[in-house]
JSON list of C-alpha atoms in Angstrom, two decimals:
[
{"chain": "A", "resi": 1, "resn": "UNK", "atom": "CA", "xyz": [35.07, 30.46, 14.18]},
{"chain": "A", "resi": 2, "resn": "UNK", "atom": "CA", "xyz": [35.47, 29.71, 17.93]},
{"chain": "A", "resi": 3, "resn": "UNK", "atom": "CA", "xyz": [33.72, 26.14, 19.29]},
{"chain": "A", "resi": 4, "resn": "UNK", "atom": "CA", "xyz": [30.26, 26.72, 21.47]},
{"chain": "A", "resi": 5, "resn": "UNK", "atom": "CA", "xyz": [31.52, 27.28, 25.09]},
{"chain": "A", "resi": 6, "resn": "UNK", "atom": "CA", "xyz": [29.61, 23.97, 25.78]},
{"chain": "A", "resi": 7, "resn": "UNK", "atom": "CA", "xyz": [30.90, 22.13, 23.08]},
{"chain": "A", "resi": 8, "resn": "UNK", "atom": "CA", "xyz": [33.54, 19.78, 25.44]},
{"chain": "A", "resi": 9, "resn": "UNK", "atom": "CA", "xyz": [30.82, 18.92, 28.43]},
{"chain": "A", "resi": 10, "resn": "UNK", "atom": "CA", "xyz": [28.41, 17.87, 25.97]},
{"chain": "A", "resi": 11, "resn": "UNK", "atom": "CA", "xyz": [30.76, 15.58, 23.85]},
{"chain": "A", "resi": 12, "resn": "UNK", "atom": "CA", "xyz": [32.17, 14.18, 27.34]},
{"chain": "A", "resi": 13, "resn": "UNK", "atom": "CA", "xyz": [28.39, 13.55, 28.38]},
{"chain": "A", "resi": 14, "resn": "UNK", "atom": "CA", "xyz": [27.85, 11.53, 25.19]},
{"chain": "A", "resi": 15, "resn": "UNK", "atom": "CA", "xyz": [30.89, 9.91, 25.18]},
{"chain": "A", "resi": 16, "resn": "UNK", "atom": "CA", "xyz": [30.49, 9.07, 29.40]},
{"chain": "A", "resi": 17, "resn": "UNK", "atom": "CA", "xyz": [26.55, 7.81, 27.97]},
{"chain": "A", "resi": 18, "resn": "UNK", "atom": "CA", "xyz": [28.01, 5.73, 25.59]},
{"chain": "A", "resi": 19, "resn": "UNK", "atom": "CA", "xyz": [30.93, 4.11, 27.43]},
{"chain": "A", "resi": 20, "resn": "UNK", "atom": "CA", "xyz": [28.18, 3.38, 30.58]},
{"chain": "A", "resi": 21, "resn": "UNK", "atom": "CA", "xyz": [25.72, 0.71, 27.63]},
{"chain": "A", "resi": 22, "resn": "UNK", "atom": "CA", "xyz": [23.50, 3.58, 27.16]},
{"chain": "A", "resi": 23, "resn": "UNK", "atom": "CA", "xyz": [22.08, 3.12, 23.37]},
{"chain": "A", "resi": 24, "resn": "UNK", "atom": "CA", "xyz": [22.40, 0.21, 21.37]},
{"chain": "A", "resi": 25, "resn": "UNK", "atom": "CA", "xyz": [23.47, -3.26, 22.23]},
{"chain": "A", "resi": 26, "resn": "UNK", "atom": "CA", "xyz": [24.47, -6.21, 19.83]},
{"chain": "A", "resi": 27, "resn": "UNK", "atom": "CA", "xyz": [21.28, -8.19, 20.85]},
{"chain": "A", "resi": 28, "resn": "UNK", "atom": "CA", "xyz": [18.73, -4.73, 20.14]},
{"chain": "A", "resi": 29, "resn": "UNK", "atom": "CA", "xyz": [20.61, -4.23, 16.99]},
{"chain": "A", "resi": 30, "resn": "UNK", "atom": "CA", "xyz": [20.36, -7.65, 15.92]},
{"chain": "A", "resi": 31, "resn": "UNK", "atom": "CA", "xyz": [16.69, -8.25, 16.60]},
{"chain": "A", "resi": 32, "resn": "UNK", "atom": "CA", "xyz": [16.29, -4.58, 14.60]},
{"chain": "A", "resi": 33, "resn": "UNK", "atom": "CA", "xyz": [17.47, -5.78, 11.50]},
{"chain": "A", "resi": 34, "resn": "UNK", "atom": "CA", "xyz": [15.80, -9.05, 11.05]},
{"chain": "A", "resi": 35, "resn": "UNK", "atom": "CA", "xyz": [12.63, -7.07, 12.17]},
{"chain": "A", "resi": 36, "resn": "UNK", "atom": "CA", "xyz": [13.28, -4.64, 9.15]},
{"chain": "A", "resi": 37, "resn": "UNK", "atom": "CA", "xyz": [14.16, -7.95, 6.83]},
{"chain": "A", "resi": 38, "resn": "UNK", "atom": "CA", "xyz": [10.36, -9.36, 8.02]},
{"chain": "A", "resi": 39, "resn": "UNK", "atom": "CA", "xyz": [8.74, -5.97, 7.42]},
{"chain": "A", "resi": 40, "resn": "UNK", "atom": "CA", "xyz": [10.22, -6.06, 3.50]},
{"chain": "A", "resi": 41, "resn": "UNK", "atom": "CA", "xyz": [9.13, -9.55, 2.74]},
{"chain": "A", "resi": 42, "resn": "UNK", "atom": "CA", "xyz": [5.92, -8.90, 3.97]},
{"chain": "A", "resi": 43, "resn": "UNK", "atom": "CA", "xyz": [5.65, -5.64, 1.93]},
{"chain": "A", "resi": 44, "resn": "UNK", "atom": "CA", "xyz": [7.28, -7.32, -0.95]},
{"chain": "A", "resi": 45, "resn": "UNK", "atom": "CA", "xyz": [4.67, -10.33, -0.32]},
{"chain": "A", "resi": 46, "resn": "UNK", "atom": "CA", "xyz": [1.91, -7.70, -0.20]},
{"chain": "A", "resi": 47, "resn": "UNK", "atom": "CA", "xyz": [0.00, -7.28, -3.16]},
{"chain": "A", "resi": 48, "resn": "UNK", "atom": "CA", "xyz": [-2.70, -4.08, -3.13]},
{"chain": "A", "resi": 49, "resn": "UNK", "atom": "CA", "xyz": [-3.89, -4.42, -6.83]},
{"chain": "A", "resi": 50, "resn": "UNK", "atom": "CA", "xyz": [-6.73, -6.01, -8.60]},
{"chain": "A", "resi": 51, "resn": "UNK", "atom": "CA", "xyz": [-9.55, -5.26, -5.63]},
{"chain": "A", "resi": 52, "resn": "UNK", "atom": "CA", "xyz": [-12.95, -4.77, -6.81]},
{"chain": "A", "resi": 53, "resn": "UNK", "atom": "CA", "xyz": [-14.81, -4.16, -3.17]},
{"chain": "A", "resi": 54, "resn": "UNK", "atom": "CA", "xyz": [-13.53, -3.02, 0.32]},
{"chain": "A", "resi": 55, "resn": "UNK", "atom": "CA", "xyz": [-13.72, -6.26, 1.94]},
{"chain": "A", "resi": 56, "resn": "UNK", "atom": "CA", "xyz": [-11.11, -6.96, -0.31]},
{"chain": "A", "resi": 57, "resn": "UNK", "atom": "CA", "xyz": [-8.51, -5.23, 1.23]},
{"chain": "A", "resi": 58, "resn": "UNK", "atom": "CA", "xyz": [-7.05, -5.41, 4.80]},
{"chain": "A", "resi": 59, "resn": "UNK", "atom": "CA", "xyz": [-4.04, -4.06, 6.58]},
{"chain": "A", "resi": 60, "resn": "UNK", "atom": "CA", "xyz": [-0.43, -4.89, 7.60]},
{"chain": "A", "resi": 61, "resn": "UNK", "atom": "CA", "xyz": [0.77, -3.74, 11.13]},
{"chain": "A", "resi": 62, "resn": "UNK", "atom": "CA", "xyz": [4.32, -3.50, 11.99]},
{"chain": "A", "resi": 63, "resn": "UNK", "atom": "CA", "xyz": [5.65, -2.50, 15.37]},
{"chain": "A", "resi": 64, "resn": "UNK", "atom": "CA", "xyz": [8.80, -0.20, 15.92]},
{"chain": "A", "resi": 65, "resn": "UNK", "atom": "CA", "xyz": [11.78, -1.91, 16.42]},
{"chain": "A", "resi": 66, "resn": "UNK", "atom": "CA", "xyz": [13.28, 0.60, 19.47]},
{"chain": "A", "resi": 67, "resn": "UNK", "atom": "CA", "xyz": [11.61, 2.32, 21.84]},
{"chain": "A", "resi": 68, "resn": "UNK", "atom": "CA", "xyz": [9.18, 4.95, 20.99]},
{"chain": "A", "resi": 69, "resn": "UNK", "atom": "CA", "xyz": [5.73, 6.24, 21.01]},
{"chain": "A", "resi": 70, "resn": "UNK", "atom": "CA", "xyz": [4.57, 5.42, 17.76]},
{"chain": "A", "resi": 71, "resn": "UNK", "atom": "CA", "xyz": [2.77, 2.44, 18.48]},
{"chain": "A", "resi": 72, "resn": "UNK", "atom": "CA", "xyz": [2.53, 1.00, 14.87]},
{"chain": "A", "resi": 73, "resn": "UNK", "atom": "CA", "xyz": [2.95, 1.21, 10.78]},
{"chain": "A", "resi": 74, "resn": "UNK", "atom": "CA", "xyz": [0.43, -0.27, 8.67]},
{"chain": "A", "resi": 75, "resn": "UNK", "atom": "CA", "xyz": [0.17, -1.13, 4.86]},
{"chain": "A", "resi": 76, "resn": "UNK", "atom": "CA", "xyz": [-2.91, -1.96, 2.89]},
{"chain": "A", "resi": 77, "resn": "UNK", "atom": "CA", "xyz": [-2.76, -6.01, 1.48]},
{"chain": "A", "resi": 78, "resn": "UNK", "atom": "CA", "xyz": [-5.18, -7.45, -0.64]},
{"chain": "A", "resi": 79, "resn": "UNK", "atom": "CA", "xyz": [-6.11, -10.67, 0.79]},
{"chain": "A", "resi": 80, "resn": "UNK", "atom": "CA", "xyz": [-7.27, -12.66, -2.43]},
{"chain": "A", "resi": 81, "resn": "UNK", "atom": "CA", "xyz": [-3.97, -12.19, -3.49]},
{"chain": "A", "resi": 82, "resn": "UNK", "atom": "CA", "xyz": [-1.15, -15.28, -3.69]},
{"chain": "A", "resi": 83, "resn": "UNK", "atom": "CA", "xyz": [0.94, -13.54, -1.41]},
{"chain": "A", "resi": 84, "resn": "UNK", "atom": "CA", "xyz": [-1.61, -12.51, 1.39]},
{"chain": "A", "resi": 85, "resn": "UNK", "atom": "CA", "xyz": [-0.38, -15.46, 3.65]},
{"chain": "A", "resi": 86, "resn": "UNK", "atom": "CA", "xyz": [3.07, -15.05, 3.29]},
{"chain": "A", "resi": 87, "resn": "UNK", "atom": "CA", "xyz": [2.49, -10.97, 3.51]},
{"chain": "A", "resi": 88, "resn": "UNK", "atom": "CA", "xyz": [0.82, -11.85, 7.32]},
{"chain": "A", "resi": 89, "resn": "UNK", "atom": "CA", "xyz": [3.49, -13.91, 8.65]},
{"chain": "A", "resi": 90, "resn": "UNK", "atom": "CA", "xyz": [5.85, -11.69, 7.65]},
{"chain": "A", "resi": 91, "resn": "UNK", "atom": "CA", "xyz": [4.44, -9.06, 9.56]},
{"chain": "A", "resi": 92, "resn": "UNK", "atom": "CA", "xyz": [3.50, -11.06, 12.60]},
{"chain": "A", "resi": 93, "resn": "UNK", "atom": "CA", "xyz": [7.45, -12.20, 12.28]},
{"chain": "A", "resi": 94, "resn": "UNK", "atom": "CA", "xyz": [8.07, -8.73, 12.13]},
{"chain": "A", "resi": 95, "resn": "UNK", "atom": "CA", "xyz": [6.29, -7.44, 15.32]},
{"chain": "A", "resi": 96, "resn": "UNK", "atom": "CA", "xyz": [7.76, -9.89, 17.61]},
{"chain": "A", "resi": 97, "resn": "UNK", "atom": "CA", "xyz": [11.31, -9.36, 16.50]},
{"chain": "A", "resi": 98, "resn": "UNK", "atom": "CA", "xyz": [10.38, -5.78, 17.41]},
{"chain": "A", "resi": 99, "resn": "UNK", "atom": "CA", "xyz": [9.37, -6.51, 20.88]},
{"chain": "A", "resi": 100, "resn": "UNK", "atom": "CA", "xyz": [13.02, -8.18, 20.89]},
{"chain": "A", "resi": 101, "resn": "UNK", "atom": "CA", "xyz": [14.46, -5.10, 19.72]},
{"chain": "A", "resi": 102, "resn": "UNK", "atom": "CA", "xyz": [12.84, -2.57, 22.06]},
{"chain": "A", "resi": 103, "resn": "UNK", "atom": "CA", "xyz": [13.13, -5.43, 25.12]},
{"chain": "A", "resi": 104, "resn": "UNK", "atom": "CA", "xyz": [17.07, -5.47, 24.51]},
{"chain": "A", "resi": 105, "resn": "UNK", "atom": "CA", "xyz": [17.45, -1.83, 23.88]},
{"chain": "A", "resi": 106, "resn": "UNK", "atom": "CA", "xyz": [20.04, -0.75, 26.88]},
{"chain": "A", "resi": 107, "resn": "UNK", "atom": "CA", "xyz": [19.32, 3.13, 26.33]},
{"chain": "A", "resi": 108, "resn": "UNK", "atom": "CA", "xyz": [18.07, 5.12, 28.89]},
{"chain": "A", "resi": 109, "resn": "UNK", "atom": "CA", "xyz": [15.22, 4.54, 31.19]},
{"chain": "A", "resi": 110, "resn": "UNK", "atom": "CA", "xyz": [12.00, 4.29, 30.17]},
{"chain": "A", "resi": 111, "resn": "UNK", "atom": "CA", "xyz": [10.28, 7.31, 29.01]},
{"chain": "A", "resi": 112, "resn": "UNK", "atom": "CA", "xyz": [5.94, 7.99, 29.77]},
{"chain": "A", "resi": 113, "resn": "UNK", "atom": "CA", "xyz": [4.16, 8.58, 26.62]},
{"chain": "A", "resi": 114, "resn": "UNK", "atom": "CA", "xyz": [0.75, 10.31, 26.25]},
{"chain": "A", "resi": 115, "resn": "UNK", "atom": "CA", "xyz": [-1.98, 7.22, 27.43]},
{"chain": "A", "resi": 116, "resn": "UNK", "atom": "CA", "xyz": [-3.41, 7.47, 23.79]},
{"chain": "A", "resi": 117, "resn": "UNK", "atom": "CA", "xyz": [-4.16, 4.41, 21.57]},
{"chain": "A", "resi": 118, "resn": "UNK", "atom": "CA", "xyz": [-3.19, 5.26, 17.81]},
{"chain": "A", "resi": 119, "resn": "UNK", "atom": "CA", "xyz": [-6.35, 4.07, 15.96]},
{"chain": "A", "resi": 120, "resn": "UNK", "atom": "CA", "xyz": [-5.46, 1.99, 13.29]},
{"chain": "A", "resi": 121, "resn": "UNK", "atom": "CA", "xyz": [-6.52, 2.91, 9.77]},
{"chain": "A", "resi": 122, "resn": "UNK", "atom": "CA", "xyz": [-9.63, 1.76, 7.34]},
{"chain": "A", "resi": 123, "resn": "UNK", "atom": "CA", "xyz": [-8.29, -0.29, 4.62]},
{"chain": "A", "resi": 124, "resn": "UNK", "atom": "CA", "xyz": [-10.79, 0.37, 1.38]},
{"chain": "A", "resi": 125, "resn": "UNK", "atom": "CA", "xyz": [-10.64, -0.14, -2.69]},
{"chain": "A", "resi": 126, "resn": "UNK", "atom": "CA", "xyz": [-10.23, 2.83, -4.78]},
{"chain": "A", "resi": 127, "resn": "UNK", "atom": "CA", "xyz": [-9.91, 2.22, -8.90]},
{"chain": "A", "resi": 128, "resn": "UNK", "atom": "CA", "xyz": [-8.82, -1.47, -8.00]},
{"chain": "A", "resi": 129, "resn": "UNK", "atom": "CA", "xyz": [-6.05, -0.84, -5.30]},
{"chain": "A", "resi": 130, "resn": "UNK", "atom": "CA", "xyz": [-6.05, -1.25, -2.02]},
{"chain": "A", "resi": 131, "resn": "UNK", "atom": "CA", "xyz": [-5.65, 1.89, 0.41]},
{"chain": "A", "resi": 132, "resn": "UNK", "atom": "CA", "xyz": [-5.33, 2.82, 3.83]},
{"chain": "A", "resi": 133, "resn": "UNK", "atom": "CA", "xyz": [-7.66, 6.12, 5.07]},
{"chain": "A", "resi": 134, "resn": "UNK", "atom": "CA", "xyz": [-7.25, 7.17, 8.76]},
{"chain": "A", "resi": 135, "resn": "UNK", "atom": "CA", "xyz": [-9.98, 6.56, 11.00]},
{"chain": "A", "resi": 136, "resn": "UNK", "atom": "CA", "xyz": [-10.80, 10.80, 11.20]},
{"chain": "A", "resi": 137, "resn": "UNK", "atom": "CA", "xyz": [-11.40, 10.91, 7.65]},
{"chain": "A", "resi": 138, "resn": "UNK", "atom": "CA", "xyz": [-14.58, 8.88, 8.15]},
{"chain": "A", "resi": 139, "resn": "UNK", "atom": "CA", "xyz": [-16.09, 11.59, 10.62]},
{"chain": "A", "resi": 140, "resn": "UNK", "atom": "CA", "xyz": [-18.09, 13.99, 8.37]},
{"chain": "A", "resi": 141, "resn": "UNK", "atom": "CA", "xyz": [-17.02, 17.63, 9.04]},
{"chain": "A", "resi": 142, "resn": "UNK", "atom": "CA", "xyz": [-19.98, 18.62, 10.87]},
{"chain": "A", "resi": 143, "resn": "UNK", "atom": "CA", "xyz": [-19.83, 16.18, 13.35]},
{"chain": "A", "resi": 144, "resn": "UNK", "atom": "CA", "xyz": [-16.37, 18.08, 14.37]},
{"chain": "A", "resi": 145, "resn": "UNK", "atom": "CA", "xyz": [-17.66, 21.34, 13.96]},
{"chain": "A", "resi": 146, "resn": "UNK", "atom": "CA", "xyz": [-19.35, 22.90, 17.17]},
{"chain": "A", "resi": 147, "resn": "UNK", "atom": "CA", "xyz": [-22.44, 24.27, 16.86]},
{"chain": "A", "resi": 148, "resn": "UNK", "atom": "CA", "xyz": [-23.43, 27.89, 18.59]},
{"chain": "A", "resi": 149, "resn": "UNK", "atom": "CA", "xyz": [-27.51, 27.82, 19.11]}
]
């Protein structure tokens, strides 16, 4: 089976990318992983069992750690629990080693994402745990439906 035609230009283009500081550097990949070491304490800190109401619960946002559109992750936390403070540090730990990350990220320029804020999710109790439900799921289906008269 004969190579794609295109095959050479496009690994010289990757390898010219790479040679030039385009992708990773020490700093961005440094900053990543202590970023994902924060976001598994805090998820290890984060209890989401033993709720008996919603006000109970609460979430967790984490931040990516390289440049993207996503603007965030979230896990439910119960905040009666032991671990609740430790759980929010964590994460707050977490997000600003993530604007590290992204802030020494040498990869290409920067890239326009849609102008759309990513609502962050309800945090509730269901059968004693705490859950996340997205924001859409409290809209009752005929208030998205439109109506002919």
């Amino acid at each position: 089976m004969q190579p794609h035609p295109m095959m050479p230009a496009a690994l010289a283009l990757c390898l010219a990318l790479t040679g030039c500081g385009g992708g990773e550097t020490d700093a961005a990949a440094s900053f990543r992983a202590e970023a994902d070491a924060a976001e598994a304490r805090a998820l290890a800190s984060a209890d989401t069992r033993t709720c008996r109401a919603d006000h109970e619960c609460s979430l967790l946002s984490f931040a990516n750690a390289f440049p993207s559109c996503t603007q965030h992750r979230d896990a439910p936390v119960l905040i009666t629990s032991a671990g609740y403070a430790r759980a929010v540090a964590a994460a707050e730990s977490q997000r600003a080693l993530a604007r590290e990350a992204v802030a020494a990220h040498a990869g290409p320029p920067e890239f326009a994402c849609a102008d759309y804020v990513d609502p962050y999710p309800v945090p509730y109790c269901d059968q004693g745990q705490c859950k996340l439900r997205p924001v859409d799921a409290l809209i009752p289906v005929d208030a998205l439906s439109i109506k002919s008269r």
